[in-house]
Amino acid sequence: MKKIVIMCLIALGMCAGSALAGDDTIKVGVLYNLTGNMAVIDQPGLHGMELARAVINSEGGVLGKKLNLIVGDCQSNLEKTAMVAGNIANEKGLVAVIGLNDADYVMAAAPPVTTKGLLFVTAGATMQNLPYMYGKNFFMAAFGDNMQARAAAKFAKRRLNTTRCFVGTDVSSEFCKTLSKYFKRRYRKYGGTVVDEVWYNAGDKSYPLPKEADKPDVFFMSSLPFDAPKYVIEARKAGFDQPIVSGDGFDTPGLADIPDEYAHSIYFATHVAYDNPAPEVSSFVKSYKNMFGVEPESGFAALGYDTVMLLAQAMIRAGTTESEPVRAAMASTVGFKGVTGEINYPEGIRVPNKTVDIVKFTNGTFTFVEQVSPN
């Protein structure tokens, strides 16, 4: 695990901390949906953050102080998300608020935080215009939907050698709509044809399937994690055995609920494949399992870990927990080596340039296929 921790920065922080007075902890607000439909991706995110806190505090903390996470459960409810975010933002001495993996919940949580001048770092939301909606204090730790859609479209067209795509989109989700928009644009640019597209809402009992005359050779399903398994099953039961491609909404342990006869040729773009041989990844998997007794359930666990480490590094480089210096340090991040890839914020842009991993799911097994560079 020491390969993941930036030891020299921790040591620097311990020295800088001797000059700071006040409380012996640094308080960071954390927002996640720990109950309800979205808990399937948010709970692993919190575990990742708890692991990062344990590592940092075991090495002396940040700026000589222990890191303290103030956690709020948004309960997979947008109104409660805004309320919980407001309550946490009122916590005295808070440095930043971090967390959440879905754009709709981020859009509910961000205003009460950023209007107070606090940093907000979303761990897993991928709608790339979020920082421009909420100003200079808003950062993303994940790549944008334009990047993962590009990777998925390139993979579907060139690696899977397809030409005719059927697209289904959950229109109740801003994430799903944005992802489909960029996927269709890129798939067509690579020479493919979108033969038809359908729309549905989260929780719908049935998934609209293509007409036989359309003859697609690949499906793109833009769905939220809790809906992904049932739509795969429905398509397979209807006799559609074509490859299914998606974004990180398919990065959920719920895919394991798909019966083996239907669980084949499923591919998705996500933040990290845990069988990726990179040392940062293998070290994280080992430490996560040691702490929680299971391997990381999805890429959102690593995003939670990276978000805490990213913020800690910014505070150490700033030499303080004051908002403006920490914000400036965050904005100038270059070469941060996280579990989910290297984070660089181009000047004036608070969406990181990061790699995208393509993962294959077949009969209960997630397998790393390839990594797509941000360029």
mmCIF file of C-alpha atoms in Angstrom:
data_model
loop_
_atom_site.group_PDB
_atom_site.id
_atom_site.type_symbol
_atom_site.label_atom_id
_atom_site.label_comp_id
_atom_site.label_asym_id
_atom_site.label_seq_id
_atom_site.Cartn_x
_atom_site.Cartn_y
_atom_site.Cartn_z
ATOM 1 C CA MET A 1 0.000 0.000 0.000
ATOM 2 C CA LYS A 2 2.946 2.332 0.541
ATOM 3 C CA LYS A 3 3.320 2.355 -3.232
ATOM 4 C CA ILE A 4 0.013 4.195 -3.404
ATOM 5 C CA VAL A 5 0.703 6.664 -0.617
ATOM 6 C CA ILE A 6 2.871 9.569 -1.620
ATOM 7 C CA MET A 7 5.313 9.283 1.234
ATOM 8 C CA CYS A 8 7.315 12.403 0.555
ATOM 9 C CA LEU A 9 4.153 14.520 0.529
ATOM 10 C CA ILE A 10 2.943 12.999 3.784
ATOM 11 C CA ALA A 11 6.282 13.809 5.373
ATOM 12 C CA LEU A 12 6.117 17.352 3.998
ATOM 13 C CA GLY A 13 2.628 17.704 5.473
ATOM 14 C CA MET A 14 3.822 16.614 8.909
ATOM 15 C CA CYS A 15 6.506 19.291 8.879
ATOM 16 C CA ALA A 16 4.160 22.006 7.674
ATOM 17 C CA GLY A 17 1.619 21.031 10.321
ATOM 18 C CA SER A 18 3.924 22.126 13.162
ATOM 19 C CA ALA A 19 3.319 25.728 12.195
ATOM 20 C CA LEU A 20 -0.470 25.375 12.325
ATOM 21 C CA ALA A 21 -2.533 26.011 15.412
ATOM 22 C CA GLY A 22 -6.061 24.942 16.289
ATOM 23 C CA ASP A 23 -7.881 21.638 16.203
ATOM 24 C CA ASP A 24 -5.870 18.475 15.720
ATOM 25 C CA THR A 25 -8.186 17.156 12.986
ATOM 26 C CA ILE A 26 -9.030 18.164 9.436
ATOM 27 C CA LYS A 27 -12.736 17.811 8.725
ATOM 28 C CA VAL A 28 -13.944 16.785 5.267
ATOM 29 C CA GLY A 29 -17.628 16.360 4.465
ATOM 30 C CA VAL A 30 -18.658 13.206 2.591
ATOM 31 C CA LEU A 31 -21.932 12.755 0.712
ATOM 32 C CA TYR A 32 -23.043 9.361 -0.560
ATOM 33 C CA ASN A 33 -26.275 7.438 -1.055
ATOM 34 C CA LEU A 34 -25.707 4.738 1.546
ATOM 35 C CA THR A 35 -29.296 3.481 1.367
ATOM 36 C CA GLY A 36 -31.708 3.137 -1.552
ATOM 37 C CA ASN A 37 -31.077 2.270 -5.203
ATOM 38 C CA MET A 38 -27.801 4.159 -5.591
ATOM 39 C CA ALA A 39 -26.128 2.514 -2.590
ATOM 40 C CA VAL A 40 -24.882 -0.249 -4.883
ATOM 41 C CA ILE A 41 -22.218 2.134 -6.225
ATOM 42 C CA ASP A 42 -21.977 4.682 -3.408
ATOM 43 C CA GLN A 43 -21.280 2.305 -0.520
ATOM 44 C CA PRO A 44 -18.063 1.036 -2.157
ATOM 45 C CA GLY A 45 -17.098 4.667 -2.718
ATOM 46 C CA LEU A 46 -17.359 5.366 1.003
ATOM 47 C CA HIS A 47 -15.286 2.275 1.747
ATOM 48 C CA GLY A 48 -12.606 3.556 -0.597
ATOM 49 C CA MET A 49 -12.573 6.869 1.259
ATOM 50 C CA GLU A 50 -12.379 5.106 4.625
ATOM 51 C CA LEU A 51 -9.394 3.113 3.406
ATOM 52 C CA ALA A 52 -7.656 6.298 2.237
ATOM 53 C CA ARG A 53 -8.306 7.958 5.596
ATOM 54 C CA ALA A 54 -6.845 4.949 7.422
ATOM 55 C CA VAL A 55 -3.718 5.000 5.262
ATOM 56 C CA ILE A 56 -3.199 8.748 5.622
ATOM 57 C CA ASN A 57 -3.749 8.788 9.380
ATOM 58 C CA SER A 58 -1.459 5.796 9.898
ATOM 59 C CA GLU A 59 1.300 7.800 8.225
ATOM 60 C CA GLY A 60 0.869 10.892 10.403
ATOM 61 C CA GLY A 61 -2.096 12.590 8.802
ATOM 62 C CA VAL A 62 -2.164 15.730 6.666
ATOM 63 C CA LEU A 63 -0.294 18.842 7.804
ATOM 64 C CA GLY A 64 0.308 17.080 11.108
ATOM 65 C CA LYS A 65 -3.413 16.519 11.705
ATOM 66 C CA LYS A 66 -5.667 13.485 11.518
ATOM 67 C CA LEU A 67 -8.217 13.354 8.719
ATOM 68 C CA ASN A 68 -11.835 13.177 9.880
ATOM 69 C CA LEU A 69 -14.666 12.283 7.462
ATOM 70 C CA ILE A 70 -18.095 13.752 8.312
ATOM 71 C CA VAL A 71 -20.462 11.400 6.450
ATOM 72 C CA GLY A 72 -24.023 12.118 5.327
ATOM 73 C CA ASP A 73 -26.453 9.614 3.780
ATOM 74 C CA CYS A 74 -28.445 11.131 0.905
ATOM 75 C CA GLN A 75 -30.743 8.061 0.849
ATOM 76 C CA SER A 76 -31.043 8.002 -2.967
ATOM 77 C CA ASN A 77 -33.482 10.899 -2.740
ATOM 78 C CA LEU A 78 -32.810 14.237 -4.458
ATOM 79 C CA GLU A 79 -34.655 16.399 -1.908
ATOM 80 C CA LYS A 80 -32.868 14.727 0.986
ATOM 81 C CA THR A 81 -29.573 15.108 -0.861
ATOM 82 C CA ALA A 82 -29.975 18.898 -0.923
ATOM 83 C CA MET A 83 -30.937 18.917 2.763
ATOM 84 C CA VAL A 84 -28.054 16.690 3.869
ATOM 85 C CA ALA A 85 -25.598 18.704 1.763
ATOM 86 C CA GLY A 86 -26.782 21.918 3.392
ATOM 87 C CA ASN A 87 -26.410 20.453 6.872
ATOM 88 C CA ILE A 88 -22.887 19.235 6.204
ATOM 89 C CA ALA A 89 -21.886 22.542 4.564
ATOM 90 C CA ASN A 90 -22.822 24.283 7.825
ATOM 91 C CA GLU A 91 -20.351 22.165 9.783
ATOM 92 C CA LYS A 92 -17.753 24.452 11.354
ATOM 93 C CA GLY A 93 -14.180 24.135 10.160
ATOM 94 C CA LEU A 94 -14.991 22.057 7.080
ATOM 95 C CA VAL A 95 -12.315 22.074 4.376
ATOM 96 C CA ALA A 96 -14.278 20.504 1.515
ATOM 97 C CA VAL A 97 -17.192 18.261 0.605
ATOM 98 C CA ILE A 98 -16.515 15.165 -1.500
ATOM 99 C CA GLY A 99 -18.361 12.122 -2.816
ATOM 100 C CA LEU A 100 -21.431 11.157 -4.876
ATOM 101 C CA ASN A 101 -21.219 9.181 -8.115
ATOM 102 C CA ASP A 102 -24.231 10.360 -10.123
ATOM 103 C CA ALA A 103 -24.804 13.721 -11.798
ATOM 104 C CA ASP A 104 -28.418 14.168 -10.655
ATOM 105 C CA TYR A 105 -27.426 13.853 -6.997
ATOM 106 C CA VAL A 106 -24.409 16.083 -7.496
ATOM 107 C CA MET A 107 -26.632 18.766 -9.012
ATOM 108 C CA ALA A 108 -28.835 18.597 -5.912
ATOM 109 C CA ALA A 109 -25.874 18.719 -3.518
ATOM 110 C CA ALA A 110 -23.505 21.224 -5.117
ATOM 111 C CA PRO A 111 -25.397 24.549 -4.678
ATOM 112 C CA PRO A 112 -25.574 24.504 -0.864
ATOM 113 C CA VAL A 113 -21.858 23.675 -0.751
ATOM 114 C CA THR A 114 -20.292 25.888 -3.413
ATOM 115 C CA THR A 115 -22.334 28.975 -2.447
ATOM 116 C CA LYS A 116 -20.535 28.856 0.901
ATOM 117 C CA GLY A 117 -17.179 28.987 -0.849
ATOM 118 C CA LEU A 118 -16.338 25.379 0.002
ATOM 119 C CA LEU A 119 -14.613 23.002 -2.385
ATOM 120 C CA PHE A 120 -16.813 20.274 -3.846
ATOM 121 C CA VAL A 121 -15.095 17.275 -5.432
ATOM 122 C CA THR A 122 -17.396 14.712 -6.971
ATOM 123 C CA ALA A 123 -15.810 11.279 -6.798
ATOM 124 C CA GLY A 124 -17.669 9.563 -9.625
ATOM 125 C CA ALA A 125 -20.074 11.852 -11.506
ATOM 126 C CA THR A 126 -18.983 12.024 -15.150
ATOM 127 C CA MET A 127 -21.110 14.760 -16.739
ATOM 128 C CA GLN A 128 -18.250 16.968 -17.883
ATOM 129 C CA ASN A 129 -20.049 20.318 -17.791
ATOM 130 C CA LEU A 130 -20.663 20.099 -14.014
ATOM 131 C CA PRO A 131 -17.614 22.251 -13.106
ATOM 132 C CA TYR A 132 -18.843 25.016 -15.390
ATOM 133 C CA MET A 133 -22.278 24.905 -13.776
ATOM 134 C CA TYR A 134 -20.960 25.385 -10.234
ATOM 135 C CA GLY A 135 -17.869 27.518 -10.571
ATOM 136 C CA LYS A 136 -14.203 27.429 -9.737
ATOM 137 C CA ASN A 137 -14.608 25.497 -6.461
ATOM 138 C CA PHE A 138 -16.088 22.441 -8.198
ATOM 139 C CA PHE A 139 -13.829 19.578 -9.350
ATOM 140 C CA MET A 140 -14.332 16.112 -10.817
ATOM 141 C CA ALA A 141 -12.145 13.138 -9.905
ATOM 142 C CA ALA A 142 -13.529 11.003 -12.751
ATOM 143 C CA PHE A 143 -13.227 11.373 -16.512
ATOM 144 C CA GLY A 144 -16.044 13.019 -18.463
ATOM 145 C CA ASP A 145 -18.833 11.238 -20.311
ATOM 146 C CA ASN A 146 -17.376 12.448 -23.589
ATOM 147 C CA MET A 147 -14.223 10.446 -22.827
ATOM 148 C CA GLN A 148 -15.896 7.207 -21.789
ATOM 149 C CA ALA A 149 -18.394 7.449 -24.662
ATOM 150 C CA ARG A 150 -15.500 7.896 -27.076
ATOM 151 C CA ALA A 151 -13.758 4.825 -25.654
ATOM 152 C CA ALA A 152 -16.934 2.717 -25.764
ATOM 153 C CA ALA A 153 -17.794 3.781 -29.319
ATOM 154 C CA LYS A 154 -14.273 3.149 -30.568
ATOM 155 C CA PHE A 155 -14.268 -0.280 -28.951
ATOM 156 C CA ALA A 156 -17.728 -1.185 -30.275
ATOM 157 C CA LYS A 157 -16.966 -0.112 -33.823
ATOM 158 C CA ARG A 158 -13.357 -1.192 -34.269
ATOM 159 C CA ARG A 159 -12.585 -3.956 -31.767
ATOM 160 C CA LEU A 160 -15.973 -5.649 -31.998
ATOM 161 C CA ASN A 161 -16.133 -4.907 -35.729
ATOM 162 C CA THR A 162 -19.769 -3.749 -35.673
ATOM 163 C CA THR A 163 -21.584 -1.387 -38.033
ATOM 164 C CA ARG A 164 -25.216 -1.239 -36.835
ATOM 165 C CA CYS A 165 -25.997 -0.117 -33.295
ATOM 166 C CA PHE A 166 -29.248 -0.033 -31.329
ATOM 167 C CA VAL A 167 -29.265 2.560 -28.521
ATOM 168 C CA GLY A 168 -31.449 2.533 -25.421
ATOM 169 C CA THR A 169 -31.370 5.491 -23.009
ATOM 170 C CA ASP A 170 -32.789 6.090 -19.544
ATOM 171 C CA VAL A 171 -34.176 9.618 -19.970
ATOM 172 C CA SER A 172 -34.812 10.020 -16.241
ATOM 173 C CA SER A 173 -31.037 10.328 -15.742
ATOM 174 C CA GLU A 174 -28.871 13.233 -16.892
ATOM 175 C CA PHE A 175 -25.876 10.898 -16.887
ATOM 176 C CA CYS A 176 -27.564 8.387 -19.193
ATOM 177 C CA LYS A 177 -28.765 11.058 -21.616
ATOM 178 C CA THR A 178 -25.339 12.686 -21.801
ATOM 179 C CA LEU A 179 -23.555 9.373 -22.263
ATOM 180 C CA SER A 180 -25.848 8.318 -25.127
ATOM 181 C CA LYS A 181 -25.481 11.674 -26.851
ATOM 182 C CA TYR A 182 -21.702 11.411 -26.992
ATOM 183 C CA PHE A 183 -21.720 7.705 -27.824
ATOM 184 C CA LYS A 184 -23.981 8.185 -30.854
ATOM 185 C CA ARG A 185 -21.869 11.073 -32.083
ATOM 186 C CA ARG A 186 -18.659 9.065 -31.825
ATOM 187 C CA TYR A 187 -20.048 5.806 -33.195
ATOM 188 C CA ARG A 188 -21.235 7.625 -36.294
ATOM 189 C CA LYS A 189 -17.912 9.418 -36.603
ATOM 190 C CA TYR A 190 -16.134 6.039 -36.620
ATOM 191 C CA GLY A 191 -18.369 4.942 -39.516
ATOM 192 C CA GLY A 192 -21.175 3.108 -37.710
ATOM 193 C CA THR A 193 -24.927 3.541 -38.067
ATOM 194 C CA VAL A 194 -27.450 3.962 -35.255
ATOM 195 C CA VAL A 195 -30.330 1.897 -36.659
ATOM 196 C CA ASP A 196 -32.809 2.920 -33.962
ATOM 197 C CA GLU A 197 -32.975 4.349 -30.475
ATOM 198 C CA VAL A 198 -35.486 4.043 -27.666
ATOM 199 C CA TRP A 199 -36.077 5.825 -24.384
ATOM 200 C CA TYR A 200 -37.302 4.620 -21.021
ATOM 201 C CA ASN A 201 -37.304 5.654 -17.359
ATOM 202 C CA ALA A 202 -35.447 4.223 -14.394
ATOM 203 C CA GLY A 203 -37.434 1.429 -12.824
ATOM 204 C CA ASP A 204 -39.549 0.687 -15.890
ATOM 205 C CA LYS A 205 -40.686 -2.936 -15.865
ATOM 206 C CA SER A 206 -39.807 -3.589 -19.507
ATOM 207 C CA TYR A 207 -36.989 -2.578 -21.842
ATOM 208 C CA PRO A 208 -37.995 -1.498 -25.375
ATOM 209 C CA LEU A 209 -36.339 -3.856 -27.843
ATOM 210 C CA PRO A 210 -35.435 -3.284 -31.500
ATOM 211 C CA LYS A 211 -37.616 -4.324 -34.389
ATOM 212 C CA GLU A 212 -36.432 -7.428 -36.193
ATOM 213 C CA ALA A 213 -35.993 -5.392 -39.378
ATOM 214 C CA ASP A 214 -33.362 -3.189 -37.724
ATOM 215 C CA LYS A 215 -30.901 -6.094 -37.385
ATOM 216 C CA PRO A 216 -28.413 -4.372 -35.036
ATOM 217 C CA ASP A 217 -25.103 -6.111 -34.422
ATOM 218 C CA VAL A 218 -24.443 -4.320 -31.110
ATOM 219 C CA PHE A 219 -26.567 -2.836 -28.319
ATOM 220 C CA PHE A 220 -25.628 0.311 -26.409
ATOM 221 C CA MET A 221 -27.533 0.400 -23.119
ATOM 222 C CA SER A 222 -27.266 3.666 -21.227
ATOM 223 C CA SER A 223 -28.728 2.616 -17.874
ATOM 224 C CA LEU A 224 -28.261 3.187 -14.170
ATOM 225 C CA PRO A 225 -26.594 0.378 -12.180
ATOM 226 C CA PHE A 226 -29.710 -0.973 -10.477
ATOM 227 C CA ASP A 227 -31.499 -1.391 -13.851
ATOM 228 C CA ALA A 228 -28.635 -2.861 -15.888
ATOM 229 C CA PRO A 229 -29.085 -6.572 -15.040
ATOM 230 C CA LYS A 230 -32.816 -6.758 -15.770
ATOM 231 C CA TYR A 231 -32.489 -5.080 -19.169
ATOM 232 C CA VAL A 232 -29.702 -7.453 -20.182
ATOM 233 C CA ILE A 233 -31.833 -10.416 -19.145
ATOM 234 C CA GLU A 234 -34.846 -9.112 -21.053
ATOM 235 C CA ALA A 235 -32.881 -8.587 -24.258
ATOM 236 C CA ARG A 236 -31.269 -12.013 -24.033
ATOM 237 C CA LYS A 237 -34.576 -13.734 -23.306
ATOM 238 C CA ALA A 238 -36.006 -12.100 -26.433
ATOM 239 C CA GLY A 239 -33.283 -13.782 -28.472
ATOM 240 C CA PHE A 240 -30.849 -10.922 -28.920
ATOM 241 C CA ASP A 241 -27.376 -12.394 -28.422
ATOM 242 C CA GLN A 242 -25.418 -9.474 -29.862
ATOM 243 C CA PRO A 243 -22.694 -7.804 -27.775
ATOM 244 C CA ILE A 244 -23.952 -5.275 -25.234
ATOM 245 C CA VAL A 245 -21.827 -2.172 -24.624
ATOM 246 C CA SER A 246 -22.279 0.515 -21.974
ATOM 247 C CA GLY A 247 -20.518 3.028 -19.775
ATOM 248 C CA ASP A 248 -19.687 2.947 -16.070
ATOM 249 C CA GLY A 249 -23.366 2.579 -15.177
ATOM 250 C CA PHE A 250 -22.776 -1.116 -15.857
ATOM 251 C CA ASP A 251 -19.911 -1.250 -13.342
ATOM 252 C CA THR A 252 -21.982 -2.943 -10.660
ATOM 253 C CA PRO A 253 -21.808 -6.252 -8.807
ATOM 254 C CA GLY A 254 -25.476 -6.625 -9.770
ATOM 255 C CA LEU A 255 -24.351 -8.078 -13.112
ATOM 256 C CA ALA A 256 -23.543 -11.251 -11.183
ATOM 257 C CA ASP A 257 -27.313 -11.745 -10.798
ATOM 258 C CA ILE A 258 -27.660 -12.374 -14.536
ATOM 259 C CA PRO A 259 -28.080 -16.117 -15.238
ATOM 260 C CA ASP A 260 -25.064 -17.619 -16.977
ATOM 261 C CA GLU A 261 -26.952 -18.348 -20.197
ATOM 262 C CA TYR A 262 -27.544 -14.592 -20.618
ATOM 263 C CA ALA A 263 -24.304 -13.255 -19.097
ATOM 264 C CA HIS A 264 -22.094 -13.166 -22.162
ATOM 265 C CA SER A 265 -20.572 -10.532 -24.464
ATOM 266 C CA ILE A 266 -21.155 -7.619 -22.075
ATOM 267 C CA TYR A 267 -18.600 -4.803 -22.253
ATOM 268 C CA PHE A 268 -18.440 -1.474 -20.470
ATOM 269 C CA ALA A 269 -16.152 1.511 -20.075
ATOM 270 C CA THR A 270 -15.141 2.266 -16.502
ATOM 271 C CA HIS A 271 -12.543 3.813 -14.232
ATOM 272 C CA VAL A 272 -10.410 0.797 -13.387
ATOM 273 C CA ALA A 273 -10.323 -2.932 -14.049
ATOM 274 C CA TYR A 274 -9.137 -4.699 -10.932
ATOM 275 C CA ASP A 275 -7.240 -7.354 -12.847
ATOM 276 C CA ASN A 276 -5.222 -4.595 -14.499
ATOM 277 C CA PRO A 277 -1.620 -5.554 -13.609
ATOM 278 C CA ALA A 278 -0.597 -2.011 -12.596
ATOM 279 C CA PRO A 279 1.006 -2.077 -9.098
ATOM 280 C CA GLU A 280 -1.255 0.727 -7.829
ATOM 281 C CA VAL A 281 -4.284 -1.389 -8.683
ATOM 282 C CA SER A 282 -3.078 -4.669 -7.170
ATOM 283 C CA SER A 283 -1.965 -2.911 -3.972
ATOM 284 C CA PHE A 284 -5.349 -1.223 -3.623
ATOM 285 C CA VAL A 285 -7.246 -4.484 -4.140
ATOM 286 C CA LYS A 286 -5.157 -6.218 -1.464
ATOM 287 C CA SER A 287 -5.573 -3.409 1.080
ATOM 288 C CA TYR A 288 -9.313 -3.076 0.418
ATOM 289 C CA LYS A 289 -9.824 -6.806 0.956
ATOM 290 C CA ASN A 290 -7.753 -6.724 4.134
ATOM 291 C CA MET A 291 -9.898 -3.917 5.542
ATOM 292 C CA PHE A 292 -13.392 -4.939 4.397
ATOM 293 C CA GLY A 293 -13.114 -8.684 3.812
ATOM 294 C CA VAL A 294 -14.149 -8.474 0.147
ATOM 295 C CA GLU A 295 -12.516 -7.311 -3.051
ATOM 296 C CA PRO A 296 -13.585 -3.881 -4.379
ATOM 297 C CA GLU A 297 -17.128 -4.204 -5.712
ATOM 298 C CA SER A 298 -16.724 -1.670 -8.529
ATOM 299 C CA GLY A 299 -14.489 1.082 -9.869
ATOM 300 C CA PHE A 300 -16.328 3.524 -7.601
ATOM 301 C CA ALA A 301 -14.415 2.137 -4.614
ATOM 302 C CA ALA A 302 -11.127 3.235 -6.168
ATOM 303 C CA LEU A 303 -12.609 6.606 -7.118
ATOM 304 C CA GLY A 304 -13.483 7.221 -3.465
ATOM 305 C CA TYR A 305 -9.928 6.338 -2.480
ATOM 306 C CA ASP A 306 -8.388 8.566 -5.139
ATOM 307 C CA THR A 307 -10.629 11.511 -4.244
ATOM 308 C CA VAL A 308 -9.419 11.579 -0.637
ATOM 309 C CA MET A 309 -5.783 11.176 -1.703
ATOM 310 C CA LEU A 310 -6.161 13.923 -4.319
ATOM 311 C CA LEU A 311 -7.589 16.369 -1.777
ATOM 312 C CA ALA A 312 -4.936 15.446 0.791
ATOM 313 C CA GLN A 313 -2.186 16.093 -1.733
ATOM 314 C CA ALA A 314 -3.686 19.496 -2.580
ATOM 315 C CA MET A 315 -3.788 20.513 1.092
ATOM 316 C CA ILE A 316 -0.190 19.427 1.568
ATOM 317 C CA ARG A 317 1.023 21.348 -1.480
ATOM 318 C CA ALA A 318 -0.955 24.391 -0.343
ATOM 319 C CA GLY A 319 0.516 24.101 3.164
ATOM 320 C CA THR A 320 -2.849 25.051 4.637
ATOM 321 C CA THR A 321 -6.509 24.063 4.768
ATOM 322 C CA GLU A 322 -7.744 27.502 3.724
ATOM 323 C CA SER A 323 -10.112 27.303 0.769
ATOM 324 C CA GLU A 324 -8.415 29.466 -1.838
ATOM 325 C CA PRO A 325 -4.888 28.021 -1.562
ATOM 326 C CA VAL A 326 -6.295 24.477 -1.567
ATOM 327 C CA ARG A 327 -8.437 25.275 -4.607
ATOM 328 C CA ALA A 328 -5.421 26.674 -6.437
ATOM 329 C CA ALA A 329 -3.390 23.591 -5.553
ATOM 330 C CA MET A 330 -6.176 21.327 -6.808
ATOM 331 C CA ALA A 331 -6.426 23.246 -10.067
ATOM 332 C CA SER A 332 -2.694 22.880 -10.706
ATOM 333 C CA THR A 333 -2.638 19.106 -10.154
ATOM 334 C CA VAL A 334 -0.332 17.350 -12.617
ATOM 335 C CA GLY A 335 0.842 13.751 -12.546
ATOM 336 C CA PHE A 336 -1.235 12.536 -9.592
ATOM 337 C CA LYS A 337 -0.945 8.749 -9.855
ATOM 338 C CA GLY A 338 -4.160 7.258 -8.555
ATOM 339 C CA VAL A 339 -5.638 3.788 -8.640
ATOM 340 C CA THR A 340 -7.987 4.962 -11.407
ATOM 341 C CA GLY A 341 -5.189 6.436 -13.486
ATOM 342 C CA GLU A 342 -3.110 9.574 -13.626
ATOM 343 C CA ILE A 343 -4.951 12.817 -12.918
ATOM 344 C CA ASN A 344 -4.006 16.027 -14.669
ATOM 345 C CA TYR A 345 -6.150 19.149 -14.722
ATOM 346 C CA PRO A 346 -5.455 21.174 -17.875
ATOM 347 C CA GLU A 347 -5.288 24.908 -17.218
ATOM 348 C CA GLY A 348 -8.762 26.300 -16.570
ATOM 349 C CA ILE A 349 -10.412 22.846 -16.777
ATOM 350 C CA ARG A 350 -11.504 20.961 -13.679
ATOM 351 C CA VAL A 351 -12.264 17.686 -15.451
ATOM 352 C CA PRO A 352 -9.201 15.420 -15.395
ATOM 353 C CA ASN A 353 -7.529 13.900 -18.420
ATOM 354 C CA LYS A 354 -7.570 10.193 -17.532
ATOM 355 C CA THR A 355 -7.442 6.785 -19.134
ATOM 356 C CA VAL A 356 -10.589 4.696 -19.624
ATOM 357 C CA ASP A 357 -10.607 0.933 -19.011
ATOM 358 C CA ILE A 358 -12.778 -1.429 -21.057
ATOM 359 C CA VAL A 359 -14.031 -4.413 -19.065
ATOM 360 C CA LYS A 360 -15.739 -7.601 -20.257
ATOM 361 C CA PHE A 361 -18.295 -9.401 -18.102
ATOM 362 C CA THR A 362 -19.018 -13.059 -18.846
ATOM 363 C CA ASN A 363 -20.539 -15.662 -16.526
ATOM 364 C CA GLY A 364 -19.708 -13.887 -13.299
ATOM 365 C CA THR A 365 -16.193 -12.771 -14.241
ATOM 366 C CA PHE A 366 -14.976 -9.219 -14.894
ATOM 367 C CA THR A 367 -11.956 -9.134 -17.220
ATOM 368 C CA PHE A 368 -9.724 -6.245 -18.275
ATOM 369 C CA VAL A 369 -9.789 -5.894 -22.075
ATOM 370 C CA GLU A 370 -7.909 -2.715 -22.930
ATOM 371 C CA GLN A 371 -7.084 0.802 -21.778
ATOM 372 C CA VAL A 372 -7.934 3.842 -23.890
ATOM 373 C CA SER A 373 -5.761 6.935 -23.506
ATOM 374 C CA PRO A 374 -7.271 10.427 -23.080
ATOM 375 C CA ASN A 375 -5.641 11.554 -26.316
#
